PDB file of C-alpha atoms in Angstrom:
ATOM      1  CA  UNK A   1      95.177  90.658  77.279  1.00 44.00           C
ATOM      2  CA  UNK A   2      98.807  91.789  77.078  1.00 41.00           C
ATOM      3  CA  UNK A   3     101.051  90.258  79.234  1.00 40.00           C
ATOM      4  CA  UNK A   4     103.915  91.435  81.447  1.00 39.00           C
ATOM      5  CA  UNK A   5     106.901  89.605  82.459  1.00 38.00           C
ATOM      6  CA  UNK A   6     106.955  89.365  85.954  1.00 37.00           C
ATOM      7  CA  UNK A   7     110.160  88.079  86.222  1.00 30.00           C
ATOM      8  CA  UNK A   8     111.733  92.070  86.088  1.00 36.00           C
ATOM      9  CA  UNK A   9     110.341  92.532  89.578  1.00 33.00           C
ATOM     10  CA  UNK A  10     111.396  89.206  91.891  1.00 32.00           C
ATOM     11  CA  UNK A  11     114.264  91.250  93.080  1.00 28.00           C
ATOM     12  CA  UNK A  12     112.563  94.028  94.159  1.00 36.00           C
ATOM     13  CA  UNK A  13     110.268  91.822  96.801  1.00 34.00           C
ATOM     14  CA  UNK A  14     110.357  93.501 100.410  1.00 38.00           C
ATOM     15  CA  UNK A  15     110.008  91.969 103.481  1.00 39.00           C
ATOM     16  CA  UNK A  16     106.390  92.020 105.296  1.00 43.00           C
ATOM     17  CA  UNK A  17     104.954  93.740 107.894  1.00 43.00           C
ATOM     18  CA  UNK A  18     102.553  91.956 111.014  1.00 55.00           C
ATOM     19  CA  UNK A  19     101.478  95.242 112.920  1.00 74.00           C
ATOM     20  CA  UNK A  20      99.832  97.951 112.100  1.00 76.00           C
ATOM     21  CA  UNK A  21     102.233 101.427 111.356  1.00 71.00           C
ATOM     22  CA  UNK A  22     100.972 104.811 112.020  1.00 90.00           C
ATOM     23  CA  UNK A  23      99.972 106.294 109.093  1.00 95.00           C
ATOM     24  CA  UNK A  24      97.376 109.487 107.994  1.00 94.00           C
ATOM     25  CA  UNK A  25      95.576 110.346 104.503  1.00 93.00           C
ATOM     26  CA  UNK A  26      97.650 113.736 104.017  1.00 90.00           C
ATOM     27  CA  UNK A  27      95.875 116.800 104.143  1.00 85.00           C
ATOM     28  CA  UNK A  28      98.357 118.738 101.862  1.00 81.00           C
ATOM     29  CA  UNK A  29     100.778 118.324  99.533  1.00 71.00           C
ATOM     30  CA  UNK A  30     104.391 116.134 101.061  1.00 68.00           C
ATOM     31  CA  UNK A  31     106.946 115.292  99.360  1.00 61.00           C
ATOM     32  CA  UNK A  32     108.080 112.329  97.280  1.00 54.00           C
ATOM     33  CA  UNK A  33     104.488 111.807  96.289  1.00 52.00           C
ATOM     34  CA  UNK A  34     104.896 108.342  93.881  1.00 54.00           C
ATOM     35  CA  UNK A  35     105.958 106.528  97.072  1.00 49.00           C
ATOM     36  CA  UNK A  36     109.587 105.867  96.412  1.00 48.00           C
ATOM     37  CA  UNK A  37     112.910 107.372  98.019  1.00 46.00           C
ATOM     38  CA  UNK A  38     114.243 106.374  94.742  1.00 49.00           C
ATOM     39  CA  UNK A  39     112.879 109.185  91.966  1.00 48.00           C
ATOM     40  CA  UNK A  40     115.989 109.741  90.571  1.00 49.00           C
ATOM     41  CA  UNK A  41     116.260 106.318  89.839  1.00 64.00           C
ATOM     42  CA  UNK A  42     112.521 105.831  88.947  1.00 80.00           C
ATOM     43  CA  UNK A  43     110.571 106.595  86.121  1.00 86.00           C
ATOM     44  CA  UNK A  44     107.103 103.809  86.621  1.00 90.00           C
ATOM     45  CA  UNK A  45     108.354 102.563  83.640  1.00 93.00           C
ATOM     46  CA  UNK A  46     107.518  98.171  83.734  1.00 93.00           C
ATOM     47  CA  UNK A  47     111.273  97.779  84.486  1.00 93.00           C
ATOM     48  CA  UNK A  48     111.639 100.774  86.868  1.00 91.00           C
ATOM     49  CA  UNK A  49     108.210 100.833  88.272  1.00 92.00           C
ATOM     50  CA  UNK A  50     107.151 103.157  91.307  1.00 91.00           C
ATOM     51  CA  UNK A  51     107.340 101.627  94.359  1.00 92.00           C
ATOM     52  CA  UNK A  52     105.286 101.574  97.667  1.00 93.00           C
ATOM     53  CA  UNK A  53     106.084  99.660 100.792  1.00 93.00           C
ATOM     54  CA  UNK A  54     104.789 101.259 103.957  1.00 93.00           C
ATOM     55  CA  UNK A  55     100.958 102.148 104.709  1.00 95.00           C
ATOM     56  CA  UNK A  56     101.847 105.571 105.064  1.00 92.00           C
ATOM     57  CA  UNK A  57     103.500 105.619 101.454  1.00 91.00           C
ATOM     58  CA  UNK A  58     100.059 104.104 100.240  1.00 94.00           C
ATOM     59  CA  UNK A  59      98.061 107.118 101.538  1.00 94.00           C
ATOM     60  CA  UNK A  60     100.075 109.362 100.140  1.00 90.00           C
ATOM     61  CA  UNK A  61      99.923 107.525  96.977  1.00 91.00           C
ATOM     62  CA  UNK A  62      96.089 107.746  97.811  1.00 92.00           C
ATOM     63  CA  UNK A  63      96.109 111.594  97.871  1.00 90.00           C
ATOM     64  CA  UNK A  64      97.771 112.377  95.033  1.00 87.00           C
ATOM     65  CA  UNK A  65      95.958 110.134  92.822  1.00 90.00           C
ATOM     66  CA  UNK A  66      92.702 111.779  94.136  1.00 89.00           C
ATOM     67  CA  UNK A  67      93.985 115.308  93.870  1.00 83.00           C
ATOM     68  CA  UNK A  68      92.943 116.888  89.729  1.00 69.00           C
ATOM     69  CA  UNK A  69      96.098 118.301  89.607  1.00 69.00           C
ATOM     70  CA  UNK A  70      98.754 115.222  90.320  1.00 72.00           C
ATOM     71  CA  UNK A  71      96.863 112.314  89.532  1.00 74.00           C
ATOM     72  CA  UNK A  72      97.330 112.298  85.708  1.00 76.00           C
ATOM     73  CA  UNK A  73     100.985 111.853  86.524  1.00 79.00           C
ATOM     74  CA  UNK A  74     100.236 108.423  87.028  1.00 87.00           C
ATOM     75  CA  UNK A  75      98.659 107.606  84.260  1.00 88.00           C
ATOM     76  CA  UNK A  76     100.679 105.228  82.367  1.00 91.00           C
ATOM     77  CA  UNK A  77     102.893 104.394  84.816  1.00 92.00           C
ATOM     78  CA  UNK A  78     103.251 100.995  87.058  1.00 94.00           C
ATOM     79  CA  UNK A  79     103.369 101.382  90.783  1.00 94.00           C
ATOM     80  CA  UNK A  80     104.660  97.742  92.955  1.00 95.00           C
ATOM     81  CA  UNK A  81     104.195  96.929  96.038  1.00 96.00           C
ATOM     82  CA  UNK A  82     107.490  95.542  97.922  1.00 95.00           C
ATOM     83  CA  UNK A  83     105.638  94.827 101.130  1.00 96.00           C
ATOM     84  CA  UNK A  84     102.632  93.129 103.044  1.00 97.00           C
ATOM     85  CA  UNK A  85     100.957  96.625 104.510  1.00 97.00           C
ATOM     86  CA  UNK A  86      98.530  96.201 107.827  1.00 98.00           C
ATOM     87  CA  UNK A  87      96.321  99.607 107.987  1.00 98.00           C
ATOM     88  CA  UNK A  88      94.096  97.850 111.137  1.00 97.00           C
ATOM     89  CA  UNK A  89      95.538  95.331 113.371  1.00 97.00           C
ATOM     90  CA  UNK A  90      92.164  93.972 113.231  1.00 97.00           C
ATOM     91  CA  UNK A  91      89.188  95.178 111.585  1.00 98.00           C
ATOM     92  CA  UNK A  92      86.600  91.951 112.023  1.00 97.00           C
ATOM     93  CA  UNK A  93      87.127  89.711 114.578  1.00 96.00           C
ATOM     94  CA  UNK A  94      86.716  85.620 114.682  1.00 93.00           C
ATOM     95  CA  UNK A  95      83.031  86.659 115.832  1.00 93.00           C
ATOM     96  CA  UNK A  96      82.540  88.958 112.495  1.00 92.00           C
ATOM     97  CA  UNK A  97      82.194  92.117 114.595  1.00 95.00           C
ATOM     98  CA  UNK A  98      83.563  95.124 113.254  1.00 96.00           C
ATOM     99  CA  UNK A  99      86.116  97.447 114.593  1.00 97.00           C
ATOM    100  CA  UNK A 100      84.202 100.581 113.948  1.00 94.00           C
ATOM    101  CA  UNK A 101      87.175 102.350 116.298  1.00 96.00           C
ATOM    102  CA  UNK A 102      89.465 101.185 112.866  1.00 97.00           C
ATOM    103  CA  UNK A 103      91.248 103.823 111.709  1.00 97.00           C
ATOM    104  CA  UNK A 104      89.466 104.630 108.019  1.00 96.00           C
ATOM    105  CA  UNK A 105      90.988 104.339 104.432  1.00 97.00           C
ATOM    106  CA  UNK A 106      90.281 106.803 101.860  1.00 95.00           C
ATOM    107  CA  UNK A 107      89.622 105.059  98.149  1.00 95.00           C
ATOM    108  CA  UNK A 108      92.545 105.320  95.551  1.00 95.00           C
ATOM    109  CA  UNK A 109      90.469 107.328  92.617  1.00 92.00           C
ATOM    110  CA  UNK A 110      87.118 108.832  92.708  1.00 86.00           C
ATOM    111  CA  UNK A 111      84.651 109.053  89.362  1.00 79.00           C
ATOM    112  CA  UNK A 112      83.497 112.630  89.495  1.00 71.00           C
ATOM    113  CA  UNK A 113      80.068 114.030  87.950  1.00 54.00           C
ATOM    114  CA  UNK A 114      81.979 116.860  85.684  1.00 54.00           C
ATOM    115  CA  UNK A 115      85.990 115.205  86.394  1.00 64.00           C
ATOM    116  CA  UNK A 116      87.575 111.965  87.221  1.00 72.00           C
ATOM    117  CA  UNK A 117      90.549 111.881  89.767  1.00 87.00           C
ATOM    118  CA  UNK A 118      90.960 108.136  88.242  1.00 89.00           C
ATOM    119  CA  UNK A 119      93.924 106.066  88.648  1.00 93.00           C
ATOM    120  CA  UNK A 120      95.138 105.446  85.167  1.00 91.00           C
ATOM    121  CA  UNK A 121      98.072 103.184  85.696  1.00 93.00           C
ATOM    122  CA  UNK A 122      99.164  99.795  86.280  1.00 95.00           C
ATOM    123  CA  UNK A 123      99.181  98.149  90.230  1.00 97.00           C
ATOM    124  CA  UNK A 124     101.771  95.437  91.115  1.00 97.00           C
ATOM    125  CA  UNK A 125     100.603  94.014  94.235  1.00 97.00           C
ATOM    126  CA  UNK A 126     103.825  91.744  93.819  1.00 97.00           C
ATOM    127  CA  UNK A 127     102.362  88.794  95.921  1.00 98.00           C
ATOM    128  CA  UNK A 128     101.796  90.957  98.848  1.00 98.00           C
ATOM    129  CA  UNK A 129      98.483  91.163 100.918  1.00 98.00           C
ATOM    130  CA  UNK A 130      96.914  94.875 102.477  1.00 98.00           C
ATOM    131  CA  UNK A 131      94.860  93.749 105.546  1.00 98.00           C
ATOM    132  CA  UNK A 132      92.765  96.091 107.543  1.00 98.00           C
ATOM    133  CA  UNK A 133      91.402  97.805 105.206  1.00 98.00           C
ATOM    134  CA  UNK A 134      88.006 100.141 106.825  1.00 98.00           C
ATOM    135  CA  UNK A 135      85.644 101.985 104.106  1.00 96.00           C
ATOM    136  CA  UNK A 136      82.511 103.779 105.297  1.00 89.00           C
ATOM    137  CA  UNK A 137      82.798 106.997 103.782  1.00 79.00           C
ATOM    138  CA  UNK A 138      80.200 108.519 101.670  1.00 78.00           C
ATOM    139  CA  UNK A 139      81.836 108.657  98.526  1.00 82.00           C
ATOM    140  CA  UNK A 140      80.236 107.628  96.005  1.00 84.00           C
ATOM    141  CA  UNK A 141      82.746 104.902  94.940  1.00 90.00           C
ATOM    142  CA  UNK A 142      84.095 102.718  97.870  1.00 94.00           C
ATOM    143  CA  UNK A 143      86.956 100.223  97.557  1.00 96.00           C
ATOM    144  CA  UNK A 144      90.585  99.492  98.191  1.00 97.00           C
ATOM    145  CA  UNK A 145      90.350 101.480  95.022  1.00 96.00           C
ATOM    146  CA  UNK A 146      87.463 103.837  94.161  1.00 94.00           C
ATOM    147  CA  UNK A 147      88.052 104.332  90.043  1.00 92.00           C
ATOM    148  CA  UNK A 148      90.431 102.403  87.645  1.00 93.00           C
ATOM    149  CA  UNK A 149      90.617 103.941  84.483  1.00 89.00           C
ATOM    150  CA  UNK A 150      92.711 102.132  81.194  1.00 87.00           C
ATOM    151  CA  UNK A 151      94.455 100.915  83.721  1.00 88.00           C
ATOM    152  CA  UNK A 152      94.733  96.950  85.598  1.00 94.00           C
ATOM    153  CA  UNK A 153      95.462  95.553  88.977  1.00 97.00           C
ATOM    154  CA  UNK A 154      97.465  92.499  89.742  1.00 98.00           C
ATOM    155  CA  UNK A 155      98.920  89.976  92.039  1.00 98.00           C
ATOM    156  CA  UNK A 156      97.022  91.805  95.311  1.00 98.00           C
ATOM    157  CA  UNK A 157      95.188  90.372  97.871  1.00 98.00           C
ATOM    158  CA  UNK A 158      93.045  92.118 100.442  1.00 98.00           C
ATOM    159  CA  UNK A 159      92.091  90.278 103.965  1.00 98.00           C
ATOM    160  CA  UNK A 160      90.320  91.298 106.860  1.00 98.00           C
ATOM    161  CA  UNK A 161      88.417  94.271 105.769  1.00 98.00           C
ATOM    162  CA  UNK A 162      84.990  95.944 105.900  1.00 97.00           C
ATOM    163  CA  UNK A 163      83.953  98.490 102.597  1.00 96.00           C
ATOM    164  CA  UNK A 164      80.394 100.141 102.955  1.00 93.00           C
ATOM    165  CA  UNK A 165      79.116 102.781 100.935  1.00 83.00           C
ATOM    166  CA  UNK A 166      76.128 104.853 101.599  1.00 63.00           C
ATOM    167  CA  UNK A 167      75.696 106.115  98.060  1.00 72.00           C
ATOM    168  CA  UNK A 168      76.909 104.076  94.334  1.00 83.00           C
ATOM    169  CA  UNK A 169      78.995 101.497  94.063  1.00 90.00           C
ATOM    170  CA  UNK A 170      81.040  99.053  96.169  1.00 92.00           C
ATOM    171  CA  UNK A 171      83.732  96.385  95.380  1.00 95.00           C
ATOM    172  CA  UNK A 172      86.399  95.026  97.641  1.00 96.00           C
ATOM    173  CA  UNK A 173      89.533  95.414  95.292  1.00 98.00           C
ATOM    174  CA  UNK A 174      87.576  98.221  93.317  1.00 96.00           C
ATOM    175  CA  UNK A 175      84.402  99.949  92.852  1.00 94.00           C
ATOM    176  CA  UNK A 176      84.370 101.368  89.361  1.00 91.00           C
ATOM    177  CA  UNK A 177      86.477 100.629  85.918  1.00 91.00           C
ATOM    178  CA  UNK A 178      86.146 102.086  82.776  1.00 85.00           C
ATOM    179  CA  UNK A 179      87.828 102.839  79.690  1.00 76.00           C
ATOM    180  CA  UNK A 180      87.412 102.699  75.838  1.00 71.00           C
ATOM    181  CA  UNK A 181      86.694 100.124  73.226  1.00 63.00           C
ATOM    182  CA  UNK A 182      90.781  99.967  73.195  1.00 68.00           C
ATOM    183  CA  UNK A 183      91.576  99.796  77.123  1.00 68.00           C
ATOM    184  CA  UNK A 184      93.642  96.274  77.509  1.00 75.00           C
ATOM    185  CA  UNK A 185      92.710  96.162  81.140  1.00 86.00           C
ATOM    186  CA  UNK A 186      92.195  93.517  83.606  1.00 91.00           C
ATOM    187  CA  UNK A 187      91.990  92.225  87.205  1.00 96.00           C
ATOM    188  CA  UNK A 188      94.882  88.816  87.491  1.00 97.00           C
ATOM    189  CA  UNK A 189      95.920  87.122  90.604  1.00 98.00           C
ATOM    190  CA  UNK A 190      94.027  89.029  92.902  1.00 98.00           C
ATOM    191  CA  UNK A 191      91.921  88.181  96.310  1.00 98.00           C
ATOM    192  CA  UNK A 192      89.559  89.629  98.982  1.00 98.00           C
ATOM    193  CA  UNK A 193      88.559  88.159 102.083  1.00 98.00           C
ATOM    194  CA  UNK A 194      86.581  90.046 104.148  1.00 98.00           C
ATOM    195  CA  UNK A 195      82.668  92.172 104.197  1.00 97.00           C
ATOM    196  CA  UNK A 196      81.108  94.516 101.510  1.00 95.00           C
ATOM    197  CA  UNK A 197      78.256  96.409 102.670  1.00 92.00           C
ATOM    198  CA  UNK A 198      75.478  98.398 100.505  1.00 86.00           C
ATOM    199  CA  UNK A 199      73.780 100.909 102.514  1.00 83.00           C
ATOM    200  CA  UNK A 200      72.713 102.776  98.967  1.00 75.00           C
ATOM    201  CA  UNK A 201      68.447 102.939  98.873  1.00 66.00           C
ATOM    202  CA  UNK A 202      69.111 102.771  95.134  1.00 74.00           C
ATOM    203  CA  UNK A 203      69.741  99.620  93.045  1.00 75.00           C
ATOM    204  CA  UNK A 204      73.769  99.887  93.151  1.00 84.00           C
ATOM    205  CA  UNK A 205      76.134  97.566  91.859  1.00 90.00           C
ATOM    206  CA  UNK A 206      78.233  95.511  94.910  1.00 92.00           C
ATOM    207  CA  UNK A 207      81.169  92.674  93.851  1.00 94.00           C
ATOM    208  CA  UNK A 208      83.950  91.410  95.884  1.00 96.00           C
ATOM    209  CA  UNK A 209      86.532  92.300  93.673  1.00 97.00           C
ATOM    210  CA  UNK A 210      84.890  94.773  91.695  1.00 95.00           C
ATOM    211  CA  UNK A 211      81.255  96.602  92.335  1.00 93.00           C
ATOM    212  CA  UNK A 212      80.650  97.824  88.021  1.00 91.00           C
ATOM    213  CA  UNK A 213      82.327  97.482  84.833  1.00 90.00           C
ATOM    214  CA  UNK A 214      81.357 100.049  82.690  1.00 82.00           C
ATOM    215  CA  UNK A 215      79.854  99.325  79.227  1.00 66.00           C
ATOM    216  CA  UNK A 216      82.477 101.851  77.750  1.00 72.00           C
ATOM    217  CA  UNK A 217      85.185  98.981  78.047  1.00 76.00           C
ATOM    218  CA  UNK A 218      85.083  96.512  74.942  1.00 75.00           C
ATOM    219  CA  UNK A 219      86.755  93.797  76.842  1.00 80.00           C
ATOM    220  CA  UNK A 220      87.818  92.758  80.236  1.00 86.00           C
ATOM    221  CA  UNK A 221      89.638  89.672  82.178  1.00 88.00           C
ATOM    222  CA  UNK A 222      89.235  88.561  85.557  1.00 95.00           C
ATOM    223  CA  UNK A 223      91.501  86.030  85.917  1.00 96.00           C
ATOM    224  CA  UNK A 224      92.238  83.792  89.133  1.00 98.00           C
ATOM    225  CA  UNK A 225      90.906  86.025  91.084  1.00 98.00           C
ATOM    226  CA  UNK A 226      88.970  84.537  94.384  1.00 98.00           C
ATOM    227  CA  UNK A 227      86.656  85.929  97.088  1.00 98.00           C
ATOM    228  CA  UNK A 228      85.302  85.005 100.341  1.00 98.00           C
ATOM    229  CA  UNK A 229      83.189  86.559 103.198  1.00 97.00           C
ATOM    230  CA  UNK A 230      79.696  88.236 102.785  1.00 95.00           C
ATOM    231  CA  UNK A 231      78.307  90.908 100.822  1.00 93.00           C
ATOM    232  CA  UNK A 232      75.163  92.660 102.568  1.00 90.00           C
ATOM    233  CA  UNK A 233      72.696  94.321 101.074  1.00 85.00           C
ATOM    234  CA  UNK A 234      71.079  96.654 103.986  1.00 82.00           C
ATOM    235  CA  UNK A 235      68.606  98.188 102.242  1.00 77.00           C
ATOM    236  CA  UNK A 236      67.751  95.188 100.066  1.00 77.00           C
ATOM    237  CA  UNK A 237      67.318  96.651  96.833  1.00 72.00           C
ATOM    238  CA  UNK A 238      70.162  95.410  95.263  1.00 68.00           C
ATOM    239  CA  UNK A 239      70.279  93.686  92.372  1.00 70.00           C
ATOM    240  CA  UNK A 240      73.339  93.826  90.900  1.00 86.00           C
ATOM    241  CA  UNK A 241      75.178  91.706  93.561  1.00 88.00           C
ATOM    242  CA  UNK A 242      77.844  89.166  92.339  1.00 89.00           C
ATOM    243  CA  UNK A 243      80.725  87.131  93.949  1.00 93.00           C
ATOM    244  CA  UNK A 244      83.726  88.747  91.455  1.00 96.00           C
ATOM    245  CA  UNK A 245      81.597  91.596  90.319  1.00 94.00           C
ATOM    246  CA  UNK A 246      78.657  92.905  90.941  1.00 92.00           C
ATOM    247  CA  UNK A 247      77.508  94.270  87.197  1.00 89.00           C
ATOM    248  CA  UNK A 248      79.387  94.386  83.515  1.00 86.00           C
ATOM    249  CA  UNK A 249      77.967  95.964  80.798  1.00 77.00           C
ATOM    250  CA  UNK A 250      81.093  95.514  78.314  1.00 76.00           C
ATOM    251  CA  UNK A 251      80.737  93.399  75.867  1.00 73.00           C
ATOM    252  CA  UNK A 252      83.195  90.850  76.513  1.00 79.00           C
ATOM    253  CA  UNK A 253      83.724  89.696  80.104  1.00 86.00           C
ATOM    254  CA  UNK A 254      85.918  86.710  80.986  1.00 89.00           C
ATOM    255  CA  UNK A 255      86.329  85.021  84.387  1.00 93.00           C
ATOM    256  CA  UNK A 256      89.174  82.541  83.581  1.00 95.00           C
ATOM    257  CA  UNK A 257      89.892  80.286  87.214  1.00 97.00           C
ATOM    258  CA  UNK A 258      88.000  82.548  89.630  1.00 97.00           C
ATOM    259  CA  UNK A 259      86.621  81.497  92.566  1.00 97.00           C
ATOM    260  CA  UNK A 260      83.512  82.510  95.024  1.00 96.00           C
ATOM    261  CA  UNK A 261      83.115  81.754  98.423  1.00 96.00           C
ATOM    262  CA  UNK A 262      81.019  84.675  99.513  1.00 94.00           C
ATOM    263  CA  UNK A 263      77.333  84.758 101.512  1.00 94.00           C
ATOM    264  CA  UNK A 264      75.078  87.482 100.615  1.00 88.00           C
ATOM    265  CA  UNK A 265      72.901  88.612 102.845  1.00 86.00           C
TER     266      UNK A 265
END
């Protein structure tokens, strides 16, 4: 796996946030769509990535990625985050109910039938944790992230947070990945705590971090990535149900210091 030097983007660190902001998954086009008020300056270059540091700038980052007609802009590119983002105040309680009131996250990227609206880029979580997080749509691909194509996530961590899906796949960080036999891709430094939920009557893959792996890849690294909390399997007909990941059909997997501390149920 190639790596990056991290060191380009300790100054850009932001401060965190404790309490939910108000924030909406756009219904049209807004402006400054990469999340920055700096696009002048910004090019999601490694040294001048894209940056994101309020929930509402991740939902818009959301949309466009999911929209056919912006979302290759991003492929390529490197988005950071500069803060700790809170969608929920609370989304499961010390009890493990669930906030079903929660206000509901749309996936970053969705892997279509005849297109993809994939994010093809690089994510810099930077350290920083997204809580709340609340998935129950009926998409067919249900994470933090729906689809990650040629493209990696890093140094993110995800906490308190519920993903279901009624339909395919489920993961945590990330339902679905794919590539080619010459994507350099990879999941580093990355964590979820919180519940996965398969409500699919169909045998359908369900990880922590991610839910499938396509075959198309050649090779792929998690590495120090950790989970905890439960995965439940409703309908239970799952059997592609793992920790890290729930299935991998490329050749080469490597788990390299992971972690899992999750139930399934």
């Amino acid at each position: 796996m190639k790596k990056f030097c991290s060191f380009v983007f300790m100054i850009l660190i932001g401060a965190s946030v404790s309490n939910a902001a108000s924030w909406s998954y756009p219904s049209s086009a807004i402006e400054d769509p990469k999340g920055t008020t700096n696009l002048n300056i910004r090019d999601g270059s490694i040294s001048k990535p894209y940056t994101i540091s309020t929930a509402q700038e991740l939902a818009n980052f959301a949309y466009y990625v999911n929209n056919h007609s912006t979302g290759a802009a991003y492929k390529g590119k490197y988005i950071m985050l500069l803060a700790d983002i809170v969608l929920n105040d609370w989304v499961i309680n010390e009890n493990g109910e669930i906030n079903t009131s929660a206000q509901e996250w749309t996936p970053i990227g969705e892997y279509g039938t005849f297109f993809n609206d994939s994010f093809e880029g690089t994510f810099f979580g930077n350290g920083h944790t997204i809580s709340g997080v609340y998935v129950k749509t009926e998409r067919s691909y249900n994470g933090l992230f729906g689809d990650l194509k040629y493209g990696s996530i890093k140094d993110l961590h995800i906490k308190d947070s519920y993903i279901a899906n009624g339909s395919k796949v489920t993961g945590g960080l990330v339902a679905h990945v794919h590539g080619d036999a010459d994507s350099d891709q990879g999941i580093e430094n990355c964590s979820f705590e919180g519940i996965v939920v398969s409500h699919s009557s169909k045998n359908a893959p369900v990880g922590g971090i991610a839910g499938l792996v396509h075959s198309e890849i050649e090779a792929f690294l998690f590495n120090n990535c950790s989970v905890s909390g439960k995965i439940v399997d409703s309908n239970n007909v799952a059997t592609y149900l793992g920790g890290v990941c729930g299935n991998s059909g490329c050749k080469a997997i490597q788990y390299i210091s992971c972690s899992n501390n999750m139930t399934i149920t």
